[in-house]
Coordinates of C-alpha atoms in Angstrom, one line a residue:
M1 CA -36.3 -16.6 -111.7
S2 CA -34.9 -13.4 -110.4
V3 CA -38.4 -12.2 -109.9
R4 CA -39.4 -15.1 -107.9
I5 CA -36.3 -14.6 -105.7
K6 CA -37.1 -10.9 -105.5
A7 CA -40.7 -11.8 -104.6
V8 CA -39.5 -14.4 -101.7
V9 CA -36.9 -11.9 -100.5
D10 CA -39.5 -9.2 -100.3
K11 CA -41.7 -11.2 -98.6
F12 CA -39.2 -12.5 -96.1
V13 CA -38.0 -8.8 -95.5
K14 CA -41.8 -7.7 -94.9
E15 CA -42.5 -10.7 -92.5
L16 CA -39.0 -9.9 -90.7
T17 CA -40.1 -6.3 -90.4
E18 CA -43.5 -7.1 -89.0
A19 CA -41.9 -9.6 -86.5
L20 CA -39.4 -7.0 -85.5
Q21 CA -42.2 -4.4 -85.0
A22 CA -44.4 -6.8 -83.0
D23 CA -41.1 -7.8 -80.9
I24 CA -40.5 -3.9 -80.3
Q25 CA -44.1 -3.2 -79.4
D26 CA -44.1 -6.4 -77.0
R27 CA -40.9 -5.1 -75.5
I28 CA -42.4 -1.4 -75.0
M29 CA -45.4 -2.9 -73.5
K30 CA -43.4 -5.1 -71.0
E31 CA -41.2 -2.1 -70.1
R32 CA -44.3 -0.2 -69.4
E33 CA -45.8 -2.8 -67.2
M34 CA -42.5 -3.3 -65.4
Q35 CA -42.1 0.5 -64.8
S36 CA -45.9 0.6 -63.5
Y37 CA -45.1 -2.4 -61.2
I38 CA -42.0 -0.6 -59.9
E39 CA -43.7 2.6 -59.3
E40 CA -46.7 0.7 -57.4
R41 CA -44.2 -1.2 -55.1
E42 CA -42.2 2.0 -54.5
R43 CA -45.6 3.7 -53.4
E44 CA -46.5 0.6 -51.2
V45 CA -42.9 0.6 -49.5
A46 CA -43.2 4.5 -49.0
E47 CA -46.7 4.0 -47.5
R48 CA -45.4 1.3 -45.1
E49 CA -42.3 3.5 -44.2
A50 CA -44.4 6.5 -43.5
A51 CA -46.7 4.2 -41.3
W52 CA -43.7 2.9 -39.6
K53 CA -42.3 6.2 -38.9
A54 CA -45.4 7.5 -37.5
E55 CA -45.9 4.6 -35.2
L56 CA -42.2 4.9 -34.1
S57 CA -42.7 8.7 -33.4
R58 CA -46.0 7.8 -31.4
R59 CA -43.9 5.3 -29.4
E60 CA -41.1 7.8 -28.8
A61 CA -43.7 10.2 -27.6
E62 CA -45.2 7.7 -25.4
I63 CA -41.8 6.9 -23.8
A64 CA -41.0 10.6 -23.3
R65 CA -44.3 10.8 -21.4
Q66 CA -43.7 7.7 -19.3
E67 CA -40.2 9.0 -18.7
A68 CA -41.3 12.3 -17.5
R69 CA -44.1 10.7 -15.3
L70 CA -41.4 8.3 -13.8
K71 CA -38.9 11.1 -13.2
M72 CA -41.9 13.3 -11.3
E73 CA -42.8 10.0 -9.3
R74 CA -39.1 9.5 -8.4
E75 CA -38.9 13.1 -7.3
N76 CA -42.2 12.8 -5.3
L77 CA -40.8 9.6 -3.8
E78 CA -37.6 11.3 -2.7
K79 CA -39.5 14.1 -1.2
E80 CA -41.7 11.7 0.6
K81 CA -38.8 9.7 1.7
S82 CA -37.1 12.7 2.9
V83 CA -40.1 13.9 4.9
L84 CA -40.8 10.2 6.3
M85 CA -37.2 9.5 7.1
G86 CA -35.7 12.8 7.8
T87 CA -32.4 13.4 9.5
A88 CA -32.1 12.2 13.0
S89 CA -29.5 13.9 15.1
N90 CA -28.4 13.1 18.6
Q91 CA -27.5 16.1 20.7
D92 CA -26.1 15.6 24.0
N93 CA -28.0 18.2 26.1
Q94 CA -27.1 18.7 29.8
D95 CA -30.8 17.8 30.8
G96 CA -30.5 14.4 29.0
A97 CA -32.9 15.4 26.1
L98 CA -32.8 13.7 22.9
E99 CA -33.6 16.1 19.8
I100 CA -34.8 14.2 16.8
T101 CA -35.4 16.5 13.6
V102 CA -37.9 14.8 11.2
S103 CA -38.1 17.5 8.7
D104 CA -37.8 21.2 8.2
T105 CA -41.5 21.6 9.1
F106 CA -41.6 19.3 12.1
A107 CA -39.5 18.6 15.1
A108 CA -40.0 16.8 18.2
L109 CA -38.2 17.1 21.7
F110 CA -38.1 14.0 23.7
S111 CA -36.8 14.8 27.2
F112 CA -36.6 12.6 30.2
Q113 CA -35.2 12.9 33.6
V114 CA -34.3 10.0 35.8
G115 CA -37.6 8.8 37.5
S116 CA -39.9 10.7 35.3
P117 CA -41.9 9.5 32.1
W118 CA -41.0 10.9 28.7
K119 CA -42.5 14.0 27.5
L120 CA -43.0 14.9 24.0
R121 CA -42.9 18.6 23.0
T122 CA -43.6 19.7 19.3
W123 CA -43.2 22.8 17.7

């Protein structure tokens, strides 16, 4: 009977060893699949992150260009406003003339005398 028990135990050990080997192989395969999946997901995330950063950089550059353009437009507007509005100054002249300075490049002198029409002189 001991031979029979030994055969049963040997068969059980063999089947258990095969089952353990199969389980180990299954776990190794699952681990490889999981690692492969993780690596693929990491690549996808890295690609999306790179695309997002490139888009962000493009938008930041566009904003910088627009800000520069707006700054130039504001400066041009201020210059134009300065030319158009100028600085008006009243000066009490003995002959009753009113001098209006529009800009550094243009000045007009309106003079009048009682009983005569306005005269415009430019220089």
